[in-house]
PDB file of C-alpha atoms in Angstrom:
ATOM      1  CA  MET A   1      68.892  86.876  70.484  1.00  0.00           C
ATOM      2  CA  CYS A   2      70.311  89.656  72.583  1.00  0.00           C
ATOM      3  CA  SER A   3      69.707  87.622  75.573  1.00  0.00           C
ATOM      4  CA  LEU A   4      71.590  84.934  74.014  1.00  0.00           C
ATOM      5  CA  GLU A   5      74.784  87.121  73.198  1.00  0.00           C
ATOM      6  CA  ALA A   6      74.653  88.447  76.524  1.00  0.00           C
ATOM      7  CA  LYS A   7      74.820  85.218  78.340  1.00  0.00           C
ATOM      8  CA  SER A   8      77.317  83.902  76.049  1.00  0.00           C
ATOM      9  CA  TRP A   9      79.371  87.318  76.681  1.00  0.00           C
ATOM     10  CA  ARG A  10      78.896  86.964  80.459  1.00  0.00           C
ATOM     11  CA  LYS A  11      80.936  83.860  81.487  1.00  0.00           C
ATOM     12  CA  PRO A  12      84.148  84.719  79.922  1.00  0.00           C
ATOM     13  CA  ARG A  13      83.859  88.123  81.220  1.00  0.00           C
ATOM     14  CA  GLU A  14      82.804  87.186  84.562  1.00  0.00           C
ATOM     15  CA  ARG A  15      85.951  85.056  84.767  1.00  0.00           C
ATOM     16  CA  ALA A  16      88.304  87.511  83.322  1.00  0.00           C
ATOM     17  CA  LEU A  17      86.699  89.928  86.170  1.00  0.00           C
ATOM     18  CA  LYS A  18      87.350  87.469  88.650  1.00  0.00           C
ATOM     19  CA  LEU A  19      90.976  87.133  87.610  1.00  0.00           C
ATOM     20  CA  MET A  20      91.509  90.937  87.426  1.00  0.00           C
ATOM     21  CA  MET A  21      89.991  91.170  90.931  1.00  0.00           C
ATOM     22  CA  HIS A  22      91.918  88.419  92.353  1.00  0.00           C
ATOM     23  CA  TYR A  23      95.323  89.784  90.763  1.00  0.00           C
ATOM     24  CA  CYS A  24      94.305  93.210  91.999  1.00  0.00           C
ATOM     25  CA  ASP A  25      93.781  92.189  95.362  1.00  0.00           C
ATOM     26  CA  LEU A  26      97.076  90.370  95.360  1.00  0.00           C
ATOM     27  CA  LEU A  27      99.295  93.025  93.948  1.00  0.00           C
ATOM     28  CA  ASN A  28      97.200  95.555  96.804  1.00  0.00           C
ATOM     29  CA  LYS A  29      98.481  92.909  99.386  1.00  0.00           C
ATOM     30  CA  VAL A  30     101.892  92.781  97.951  1.00  0.00           C
ATOM     31  CA  GLU A  31     101.890  96.547  98.204  1.00  0.00           C
ATOM     32  CA  ILE A  32     100.779  96.985 101.591  1.00  0.00           C
ATOM     33  CA  THR A  33     103.437  94.399 102.757  1.00  0.00           C
ATOM     34  CA  ALA A  34     106.287  96.155 100.946  1.00  0.00           C
ATOM     35  CA  SER A  35     105.562  99.372 102.253  1.00  0.00           C
ATOM     36  CA  HIS A  36     105.190  97.901 105.809  1.00  0.00           C
ATOM     37  CA  LEU A  37     108.674  96.540 105.398  1.00  0.00           C
ATOM     38  CA  ILE A  38     109.860  99.866 104.513  1.00  0.00           C
ATOM     39  CA  LYS A  39     108.386 101.365 107.412  1.00  0.00           C
ATOM     40  CA  VAL A  40     110.099  98.552 109.690  1.00  0.00           C
ATOM     41  CA  ARG A  41     113.332  98.983 108.173  1.00  0.00           C
ATOM     42  CA  ARG A  42     113.257 102.753 108.374  1.00  0.00           C
ATOM     43  CA  ILE A  43     112.530 102.482 112.028  1.00  0.00           C
ATOM     44  CA  ALA A  44     115.089  99.666 112.794  1.00  0.00           C
ATOM     45  CA  PHE A  45     117.775 101.051 110.617  1.00  0.00           C
ATOM     46  CA  PRO A  46     117.381 104.894 110.536  1.00  0.00           C
TER      47      PRO A  46
END
């Protein structure tokens, strides 16, 4: 019974975790790009 519960729990949780990881990765990339653009702007337009 426990293993059945665990299996039924695992799938949606894994999907949610994958989505969360994907969004975290996207946010991280956006943040890195933004900070890079800010640095470039500071150098170009002091």
